[in-house]
Amino acid sequence: MNQIQEEIAKAILQLSEKALITEALVAKKIRENIKLQGKQKAGLVFTDIEAAITNIEENNKLHFALHLNSANDILIKQSDVAAGLEGDARKRRLASEKSMSVLTNGDVKKTLEGKSGGGKNGPKPHSKRTDTKKLNVNKNYDDFE
């Protein structure tokens, strides 16, 4: 499992007392846990949710059923038997992800590295752009005088 899948699993376990967990609620919990600024409307990739739920079922013996609402949002319910999305719903969700903003493994890595001081070379200094560059439109026409 990669980092985003681990964060999804952790968030689902934290929210498991709820009867119905939405994808947006899981994404919000992940942003809170890793203190991610930005990507407020980002969803989650379906395959990452599936992998996280499979891991939870193997390790914690909790079972979840996945559903898709009319807006292609994933709904997670705790149930007696694990149930994934069926063929048509799965295709519809995967097709809608192409136009969605999603939280990725790279977002999680970047945020977690930023908290711990940055990767191999330490944190990158924040540089502000102070000098302004101006376009000289007469530069190209100096040759014609």
Tab-separated table of N, CA and C in Angstrom:
chain	number	residue	atom	x	y	z
A	1	MET	N	0.842	-1.188	0.000
A	1	MET	CA	0.000	0.000	0.000
A	1	MET	C	0.880	1.243	0.000
A	2	ASN	N	0.482	2.230	-0.773
A	2	ASN	CA	1.226	3.479	-0.773
A	2	ASN	C	0.662	4.419	0.304
A	3	GLN	N	1.242	5.598	0.418
A	3	GLN	CA	0.891	6.503	1.523
A	3	GLN	C	-0.550	6.989	1.469
A	4	ILE	N	-1.064	7.296	0.280
A	4	ILE	CA	-2.442	7.785	0.197
A	4	ILE	C	-3.414	6.686	0.613
A	5	GLN	N	-3.122	5.452	0.250
A	5	GLN	CA	-3.984	4.339	0.636
A	5	GLN	C	-3.945	4.123	2.152
A	6	GLU	N	-2.776	4.290	2.741
A	6	GLU	CA	-2.668	4.179	4.198
A	6	GLU	C	-3.457	5.287	4.885
A	7	GLU	N	-3.394	6.500	4.344
A	7	GLU	CA	-4.145	7.619	4.917
A	7	GLU	C	-5.655	7.411	4.758
A	8	ILE	N	-6.071	6.842	3.622
A	8	ILE	CA	-7.484	6.551	3.414
A	8	ILE	C	-7.950	5.521	4.434
A	9	ALA	N	-7.157	4.463	4.626
A	9	ALA	CA	-7.518	3.419	5.591
A	9	ALA	C	-7.611	3.995	7.001
A	10	LYS	N	-6.653	4.849	7.361
A	10	LYS	CA	-6.665	5.462	8.685
A	10	LYS	C	-7.907	6.338	8.872
A	11	ALA	N	-8.250	7.117	7.847
A	11	ALA	CA	-9.418	7.999	7.926
A	11	ALA	C	-10.718	7.192	8.015
A	12	ILE	N	-10.821	6.110	7.252
A	12	ILE	CA	-12.028	5.284	7.299
A	12	ILE	C	-12.177	4.648	8.680
A	13	LEU	N	-11.076	4.193	9.251
A	13	LEU	CA	-11.143	3.620	10.601
A	13	LEU	C	-11.566	4.669	11.624
A	14	GLN	N	-11.080	5.897	11.472
A	14	GLN	CA	-11.463	6.964	12.393
A	14	GLN	C	-12.941	7.310	12.255
A	15	LEU	N	-13.491	7.163	11.048
A	15	LEU	CA	-14.884	7.508	10.793
A	15	LEU	C	-15.813	6.292	10.848
A	16	SER	N	-15.309	5.136	11.237
A	16	SER	CA	-16.081	3.894	11.128
A	16	SER	C	-17.297	3.836	12.047
A	17	GLU	N	-17.391	4.719	13.039
A	17	GLU	CA	-18.582	4.712	13.901
A	17	GLU	C	-19.798	5.303	13.189
A	18	LYS	N	-19.579	5.994	12.070
A	18	LYS	CA	-20.694	6.567	11.303
A	18	LYS	C	-21.365	5.480	10.457
A	19	ALA	N	-22.655	5.628	10.258
A	19	ALA	CA	-23.403	4.654	9.462
A	19	ALA	C	-23.048	4.764	7.983
A	20	LEU	N	-22.840	5.987	7.506
A	20	LEU	CA	-22.536	6.221	6.097
A	20	LEU	C	-21.372	7.192	6.011
A	21	ILE	N	-20.344	6.788	5.298
A	21	ILE	CA	-19.147	7.627	5.139
A	21	ILE	C	-19.076	8.027	3.674
A	22	THR	N	-19.002	9.312	3.418
A	22	THR	CA	-18.890	9.775	2.033
A	22	THR	C	-17.425	9.957	1.667
A	23	GLU	N	-17.181	9.954	0.385
A	23	GLU	CA	-15.831	10.177	-0.129
A	23	GLU	C	-15.304	11.546	0.321
A	24	ALA	N	-16.170	12.551	0.306
A	24	ALA	CA	-15.767	13.902	0.703
A	24	ALA	C	-15.369	13.946	2.174
A	25	LEU	N	-16.072	13.195	3.004
A	25	LEU	CA	-15.754	13.151	4.429
A	25	LEU	C	-14.394	12.492	4.667
A	26	VAL	N	-14.101	11.433	3.930
A	26	VAL	CA	-12.800	10.758	4.045
A	26	VAL	C	-11.684	11.700	3.586
A	27	ALA	N	-11.902	12.392	2.462
A	27	ALA	CA	-10.896	13.325	1.947
A	27	ALA	C	-10.648	14.459	2.946
A	28	LYS	N	-11.719	14.948	3.561
A	28	LYS	CA	-11.585	16.014	4.556
A	28	LYS	C	-10.780	15.531	5.761
A	29	LYS	N	-11.034	14.304	6.201
A	29	LYS	CA	-10.319	13.736	7.345
A	29	LYS	C	-8.842	13.560	7.017
A	30	ILE	N	-8.544	13.162	5.796
A	30	ILE	CA	-7.145	13.015	5.372
A	30	ILE	C	-6.450	14.370	5.404
A	31	ARG	N	-7.120	15.404	4.865
A	31	ARG	CA	-6.520	16.743	4.875
A	31	ARG	C	-6.272	17.214	6.305
A	32	GLU	N	-7.188	16.899	7.228
A	32	GLU	CA	-6.991	17.257	8.639
A	32	GLU	C	-5.814	16.495	9.234
A	33	ASN	N	-5.737	15.188	8.959
A	33	ASN	CA	-4.687	14.349	9.545
A	33	ASN	C	-3.287	14.765	9.107
A	34	ILE	N	-3.136	15.068	7.828
A	34	ILE	CA	-1.796	15.406	7.331
A	34	ILE	C	-1.572	16.909	7.257
A	35	LYS	N	-2.593	17.674	7.659
A	35	LYS	CA	-2.527	19.141	7.654
A	35	LYS	C	-2.199	19.684	6.266
A	36	LEU	N	-2.955	19.201	5.280
A	36	LEU	CA	-2.797	19.628	3.897
A	36	LEU	C	-3.590	20.899	3.666
A	37	GLN	N	-2.941	21.921	3.193
A	37	GLN	CA	-3.605	23.167	2.835
A	37	GLN	C	-3.916	23.111	1.349
A	38	GLY	N	-5.107	23.472	0.971
A	38	GLY	CA	-5.479	23.456	-0.439
A	38	GLY	C	-6.186	22.168	-0.822
A	39	LYS	N	-6.568	22.079	-2.080
A	39	LYS	CA	-7.306	20.942	-2.628
A	39	LYS	C	-8.552	20.647	-1.805
A	40	GLN	N	-9.301	21.697	-1.460
A	40	GLN	CA	-10.480	21.548	-0.616
A	40	GLN	C	-11.589	20.758	-1.292
A	41	LYS	N	-11.677	20.794	-2.589
A	41	LYS	CA	-12.751	20.105	-3.313
A	41	LYS	C	-12.287	18.794	-3.922
A	42	ALA	N	-11.074	18.364	-3.608
A	42	ALA	CA	-10.518	17.169	-4.228
A	42	ALA	C	-11.175	15.904	-3.692
A	43	GLY	N	-11.399	14.964	-4.587
A	43	GLY	CA	-11.946	13.671	-4.205
A	43	GLY	C	-10.833	12.652	-4.045
A	44	LEU	N	-11.205	11.385	-4.081
A	44	LEU	CA	-10.246	10.301	-3.932
A	44	LEU	C	-10.365	9.364	-5.126
A	45	VAL	N	-9.254	8.741	-5.480
A	45	VAL	CA	-9.243	7.805	-6.591
A	45	VAL	C	-9.899	6.501	-6.134
A	46	PHE	N	-10.787	5.962	-6.964
A	46	PHE	CA	-11.546	4.767	-6.601
A	46	PHE	C	-10.633	3.580	-6.280
A	47	THR	N	-9.596	3.373	-7.073
A	47	THR	CA	-8.710	2.228	-6.845
A	47	THR	C	-7.970	2.344	-5.518
A	48	ASP	N	-7.658	3.574	-5.103
A	48	ASP	CA	-7.017	3.770	-3.796
A	48	ASP	C	-7.986	3.432	-2.662
A	49	ILE	N	-9.243	3.824	-2.812
A	49	ILE	CA	-10.253	3.503	-1.801
A	49	ILE	C	-10.430	1.991	-1.714
A	50	GLU	N	-10.485	1.334	-2.858
A	50	GLU	CA	-10.637	-0.123	-2.890
A	50	GLU	C	-9.485	-0.823	-2.181
A	51	ALA	N	-8.256	-0.382	-2.457
A	51	ALA	CA	-7.085	-0.999	-1.834
A	51	ALA	C	-7.091	-0.778	-0.322
A	52	ALA	N	-7.482	0.419	0.105
A	52	ALA	CA	-7.528	0.729	1.533
A	52	ALA	C	-8.571	-0.127	2.243
A	53	ILE	N	-9.738	-0.286	1.628
A	53	ILE	CA	-10.800	-1.091	2.234
A	53	ILE	C	-10.406	-2.563	2.283
A	54	THR	N	-9.740	-3.042	1.253
A	54	THR	CA	-9.260	-4.428	1.257
A	54	THR	C	-8.282	-4.644	2.396
A	55	ASN	N	-7.394	-3.696	2.613
A	55	ASN	CA	-6.423	-3.785	3.709
A	55	ASN	C	-7.127	-3.782	5.057
A	56	ILE	N	-8.131	-2.923	5.227
A	56	ILE	CA	-8.879	-2.866	6.491
A	56	ILE	C	-9.571	-4.204	6.745
A	57	GLU	N	-10.157	-4.782	5.697
A	57	GLU	CA	-10.855	-6.050	5.851
A	57	GLU	C	-9.902	-7.169	6.257
A	58	GLU	N	-8.691	-7.152	5.703
A	58	GLU	CA	-7.713	-8.182	6.044
A	58	GLU	C	-7.176	-8.011	7.463
A	59	ASN	N	-6.895	-6.784	7.858
A	59	ASN	CA	-6.236	-6.542	9.143
A	59	ASN	C	-7.197	-6.342	10.308
A	60	ASN	N	-8.315	-5.679	10.081
A	60	ASN	CA	-9.201	-5.307	11.190
A	60	ASN	C	-10.509	-6.088	11.211
A	61	LYS	N	-10.715	-6.956	10.234
A	61	LYS	CA	-11.932	-7.779	10.156
A	61	LYS	C	-13.205	-6.941	10.100
A	62	LEU	N	-13.125	-5.734	9.573
A	62	LEU	CA	-14.298	-4.902	9.321
A	62	LEU	C	-14.632	-5.023	7.838
A	63	HIS	N	-15.901	-5.044	7.509
A	63	HIS	CA	-16.325	-5.163	6.112
A	63	HIS	C	-17.100	-3.913	5.713
A	64	PHE	N	-16.859	-3.478	4.485
A	64	PHE	CA	-17.513	-2.283	3.967
A	64	PHE	C	-18.136	-2.583	2.615
A	65	ALA	N	-19.242	-1.937	2.357
A	65	ALA	CA	-19.899	-2.012	1.051
A	65	ALA	C	-19.774	-0.650	0.385
A	66	LEU	N	-19.416	-0.649	-0.887
A	66	LEU	CA	-19.259	0.591	-1.642
A	66	LEU	C	-20.500	0.827	-2.493
A	67	HIS	N	-20.947	2.056	-2.549
A	67	HIS	CA	-22.082	2.457	-3.374
A	67	HIS	C	-21.699	3.721	-4.121
A	68	LEU	N	-22.412	4.004	-5.181
A	68	LEU	CA	-22.172	5.202	-5.977
A	68	LEU	C	-23.482	5.963	-6.082
A	69	ASN	N	-23.464	7.254	-5.751
A	69	ASN	CA	-24.700	8.024	-5.887
A	69	ASN	C	-24.796	8.603	-7.293
A	70	SER	N	-25.832	9.357	-7.567
A	70	SER	CA	-26.067	9.863	-8.920
A	70	SER	C	-25.016	10.879	-9.364
A	71	ALA	N	-24.309	11.478	-8.416
A	71	ALA	CA	-23.255	12.437	-8.758
A	71	ALA	C	-21.882	11.757	-8.853
A	72	ASN	N	-21.875	10.428	-8.900
A	72	ASN	CA	-20.653	9.619	-8.974
A	72	ASN	C	-19.764	9.774	-7.750
A	73	ASP	N	-20.346	10.091	-6.607
A	73	ASP	CA	-19.607	10.144	-5.350
A	73	ASP	C	-19.659	8.775	-4.702
A	74	ILE	N	-18.558	8.368	-4.101
A	74	ILE	CA	-18.489	7.058	-3.465
A	74	ILE	C	-19.050	7.158	-2.048
A	75	LEU	N	-19.910	6.216	-1.701
A	75	LEU	CA	-20.477	6.105	-0.364
A	75	LEU	C	-19.988	4.789	0.230
A	76	ILE	N	-19.540	4.841	1.481
A	76	ILE	CA	-18.984	3.667	2.146
A	76	ILE	C	-19.865	3.352	3.346
A	77	LYS	N	-20.369	2.120	3.399
A	77	LYS	CA	-21.197	1.679	4.521
A	77	LYS	C	-20.540	0.469	5.160
A	78	GLN	N	-20.542	0.436	6.482
A	78	GLN	CA	-20.058	-0.750	7.168
A	78	GLN	C	-21.139	-1.821	7.054
A	79	SER	N	-20.740	-3.046	6.705
A	79	SER	CA	-21.719	-4.105	6.488
A	79	SER	C	-21.168	-5.443	6.963
A	80	ASP	N	-21.999	-6.464	6.881
A	80	ASP	CA	-21.580	-7.803	7.298
A	80	ASP	C	-20.694	-8.465	6.251
A	81	VAL	N	-20.940	-8.140	4.987
A	81	VAL	CA	-20.201	-8.743	3.884
A	81	VAL	C	-19.632	-7.624	3.010
A	82	ALA	N	-18.399	-7.799	2.572
A	82	ALA	CA	-17.772	-6.808	1.705
A	82	ALA	C	-18.450	-6.809	0.339
A	83	ALA	N	-18.670	-5.622	-0.200
A	83	ALA	CA	-19.276	-5.507	-1.524
A	83	ALA	C	-18.675	-4.306	-2.244
A	84	GLY	N	-18.161	-4.549	-3.434
A	84	GLY	CA	-17.593	-3.470	-4.232
A	84	GLY	C	-18.612	-2.924	-5.210
A	85	LEU	N	-18.159	-2.057	-6.086
A	85	LEU	CA	-19.058	-1.517	-7.115
A	85	LEU	C	-19.216	-2.530	-8.240
A	86	GLU	N	-20.401	-2.562	-8.812
A	86	GLU	CA	-20.646	-3.463	-9.930
A	86	GLU	C	-20.139	-2.833	-11.215
A	87	GLY	N	-20.124	-3.598	-12.297
A	87	GLY	CA	-19.514	-3.207	-13.559
A	87	GLY	C	-19.871	-1.839	-14.079
A	88	ASP	N	-21.159	-1.541	-14.225
A	88	ASP	CA	-21.574	-0.271	-14.811
A	88	ASP	C	-21.219	0.902	-13.908
A	89	ALA	N	-21.453	0.756	-12.616
A	89	ALA	CA	-21.141	1.832	-11.670
A	89	ALA	C	-19.640	2.065	-11.615
A	90	ARG	N	-18.884	0.995	-11.677
A	90	ARG	CA	-17.417	1.100	-11.643
A	90	ARG	C	-16.911	1.868	-12.871
A	91	LYS	N	-17.424	1.519	-14.047
A	91	LYS	CA	-17.015	2.209	-15.277
A	91	LYS	C	-17.392	3.686	-15.223
A	92	ARG	N	-18.601	3.970	-14.740
A	92	ARG	CA	-19.070	5.355	-14.642
A	92	ARG	C	-18.163	6.163	-13.725
A	93	ARG	N	-17.784	5.587	-12.589
A	93	ARG	CA	-16.919	6.296	-11.636
A	93	ARG	C	-15.531	6.537	-12.231
A	94	LEU	N	-14.944	5.501	-12.820
A	94	LEU	CA	-13.605	5.649	-13.391
A	94	LEU	C	-13.597	6.673	-14.521
A	95	ALA	N	-14.667	6.745	-15.289
A	95	ALA	CA	-14.751	7.736	-16.362
A	95	ALA	C	-14.875	9.143	-15.792
A	96	SER	N	-15.590	9.297	-14.692
A	96	SER	CA	-15.772	10.634	-14.119
A	96	SER	C	-14.508	11.133	-13.427
A	97	GLU	N	-13.629	10.221	-13.017
A	97	GLU	CA	-12.377	10.633	-12.350
A	97	GLU	C	-11.453	11.401	-13.280
A	98	LYS	N	-11.615	11.215	-14.574
A	98	LYS	CA	-10.747	11.904	-15.526
A	98	LYS	C	-10.928	13.413	-15.466
A	99	SER	N	-12.115	13.861	-15.055
A	99	SER	CA	-12.378	15.299	-15.002
A	99	SER	C	-12.419	15.830	-13.571
A	100	MET	N	-12.052	14.998	-12.607
A	100	MET	CA	-12.097	15.402	-11.194
A	100	MET	C	-10.720	15.831	-10.703
A	101	SER	N	-10.742	16.632	-9.668
A	101	SER	CA	-9.519	16.923	-8.931
A	101	SER	C	-9.445	15.893	-7.804
A	102	VAL	N	-8.333	15.159	-7.729
A	102	VAL	CA	-8.215	14.096	-6.729
A	102	VAL	C	-6.951	14.263	-5.893
A	103	LEU	N	-7.018	13.754	-4.678
A	103	LEU	CA	-5.827	13.689	-3.836
A	103	LEU	C	-4.984	12.514	-4.312
A	104	THR	N	-3.705	12.760	-4.522
A	104	THR	CA	-2.838	11.706	-5.026
A	104	THR	C	-1.782	11.350	-3.996
A	105	ASN	N	-1.064	10.286	-4.277
A	105	ASN	CA	0.031	9.865	-3.415
A	105	ASN	C	1.101	10.955	-3.359
A	106	GLY	N	1.319	11.647	-4.470
A	106	GLY	CA	2.299	12.735	-4.509
A	106	GLY	C	1.930	13.882	-3.589
A	107	ASP	N	0.631	14.204	-3.502
A	107	ASP	CA	0.185	15.262	-2.590
A	107	ASP	C	0.508	14.903	-1.150
A	108	VAL	N	0.237	13.652	-0.792
A	108	VAL	CA	0.485	13.205	0.581
A	108	VAL	C	1.981	13.205	0.878
A	109	LYS	N	2.770	12.679	-0.057
A	109	LYS	CA	4.227	12.640	0.137
A	109	LYS	C	4.793	14.045	0.318
A	110	LYS	N	4.374	14.952	-0.559
A	110	LYS	CA	4.885	16.319	-0.516
A	110	LYS	C	4.538	16.981	0.817
A	111	THR	N	3.316	16.781	1.289
A	111	THR	CA	2.884	17.384	2.544
A	111	THR	C	3.638	16.786	3.723
A	112	LEU	N	3.782	15.459	3.739
A	112	LEU	CA	4.478	14.812	4.851
A	112	LEU	C	5.968	15.138	4.851
A	113	GLU	N	6.574	15.258	3.681
A	113	GLU	CA	7.989	15.641	3.610
A	113	GLU	C	8.172	17.082	4.056
A	114	GLY	N	7.205	17.933	3.734
A	114	GLY	CA	7.268	19.334	4.145
A	114	GLY	C	7.225	19.472	5.650
A	115	LYS	N	6.459	18.599	6.329
A	115	LYS	CA	6.373	18.644	7.789
A	115	LYS	C	7.658	18.154	8.439
A	116	SER	N	8.301	17.154	7.818
A	116	SER	CA	9.468	16.567	8.454
A	116	SER	C	10.764	17.261	8.064
A	117	GLY	N	10.680	18.307	7.295
A	117	GLY	CA	11.894	19.037	6.950
A	117	GLY	C	12.323	18.840	5.516
A	118	GLY	N	11.562	18.169	4.726
A	118	GLY	CA	11.885	18.010	3.315
A	118	GLY	C	12.719	16.776	3.066
A	119	GLY	N	12.770	16.332	1.855
A	119	GLY	CA	13.431	15.092	1.451
A	119	GLY	C	14.895	15.024	1.789
A	120	LYS	N	15.710	14.631	0.844
A	120	LYS	CA	17.137	14.420	1.072
A	120	LYS	C	17.876	15.724	1.375
A	121	ASN	N	17.488	16.778	0.699
A	121	ASN	CA	18.256	18.029	0.778
A	121	ASN	C	17.680	19.036	1.762
A	122	GLY	N	16.739	18.636	2.560
A	122	GLY	CA	16.141	19.568	3.515
A	122	GLY	C	15.051	20.387	2.871
A	123	PRO	N	14.447	21.268	3.638
A	123	PRO	CA	13.349	22.061	3.084
A	123	PRO	C	13.852	23.078	2.067
A	124	LYS	N	13.050	23.325	1.077
A	124	LYS	CA	13.408	24.324	0.085
A	124	LYS	C	13.037	25.696	0.627
A	125	PRO	N	13.914	26.656	0.459
A	125	PRO	CA	13.579	28.000	0.959
A	125	PRO	C	12.452	28.608	0.142
A	126	HIS	N	11.596	29.310	0.820
A	126	HIS	CA	10.481	29.972	0.143
A	126	HIS	C	10.990	31.259	-0.465
A	127	SER	N	10.874	31.374	-1.766
A	127	SER	CA	11.359	32.588	-2.418
A	127	SER	C	10.177	33.402	-2.902
A	128	LYS	N	10.231	34.672	-2.615
A	128	LYS	CA	9.190	35.565	-3.098
A	128	LYS	C	9.711	36.257	-4.343
A	129	ARG	N	8.818	36.480	-5.243
A	129	ARG	CA	9.204	37.169	-6.465
A	129	ARG	C	9.090	38.660	-6.200
A	130	THR	N	10.239	39.330	-6.148
A	130	THR	CA	10.229	40.751	-5.826
A	130	THR	C	10.508	41.619	-7.047
A	131	ASP	N	11.332	41.128	-7.955
A	131	ASP	CA	11.642	41.963	-9.107
A	131	ASP	C	10.584	41.749	-10.179
A	132	THR	N	10.240	42.824	-10.838
A	132	THR	CA	9.255	42.726	-11.906
A	132	THR	C	9.975	42.807	-13.234
A	133	LYS	N	9.556	41.982	-14.150
A	133	LYS	CA	10.164	41.986	-15.477
A	133	LYS	C	9.227	42.729	-16.408
A	134	LYS	N	9.795	43.646	-17.171
A	134	LYS	CA	8.982	44.431	-18.089
A	134	LYS	C	9.374	44.081	-19.515
A	135	LEU	N	8.386	44.017	-20.329
A	135	LEU	CA	8.604	43.726	-21.736
A	135	LEU	C	8.852	45.028	-22.477
A	136	ASN	N	9.955	45.097	-23.177
A	136	ASN	CA	10.283	46.274	-23.959
A	136	ASN	C	9.843	46.011	-25.398
A	137	VAL	N	8.746	46.603	-25.788
A	137	VAL	CA	8.217	46.359	-27.126
A	137	VAL	C	9.040	47.057	-28.207
A	138	ASN	N	9.799	48.069	-27.848
A	138	ASN	CA	10.589	48.801	-28.836
A	138	ASN	C	11.921	48.123	-29.117
A	139	LYS	N	12.258	47.129	-28.371
A	139	LYS	CA	13.543	46.459	-28.520
A	139	LYS	C	13.686	45.853	-29.916
A	140	ASN	N	12.644	45.250	-30.412
A	140	ASN	CA	12.724	44.610	-31.719
A	140	ASN	C	12.749	45.601	-32.872
A	141	TYR	N	12.334	46.831	-32.626
A	141	TYR	CA	12.225	47.812	-33.695
A	141	TYR	C	13.380	48.817	-33.716
A	142	ASP	N	14.360	48.659	-32.845
A	142	ASP	CA	15.505	49.581	-32.812
A	142	ASP	C	16.325	49.480	-34.087
A	143	ASP	N	16.326	48.332	-34.725
A	143	ASP	CA	17.125	48.107	-35.934
A	143	ASP	C	16.596	48.909	-37.130
A	144	PHE	N	15.340	49.292	-37.119
A	144	PHE	CA	14.734	49.965	-38.264
A	144	PHE	C	14.940	51.456	-38.277
A	145	GLU	N	15.491	52.033	-37.253
A	145	GLU	CA	15.663	53.488	-37.215
A	145	GLU	C	16.852	53.958	-37.977
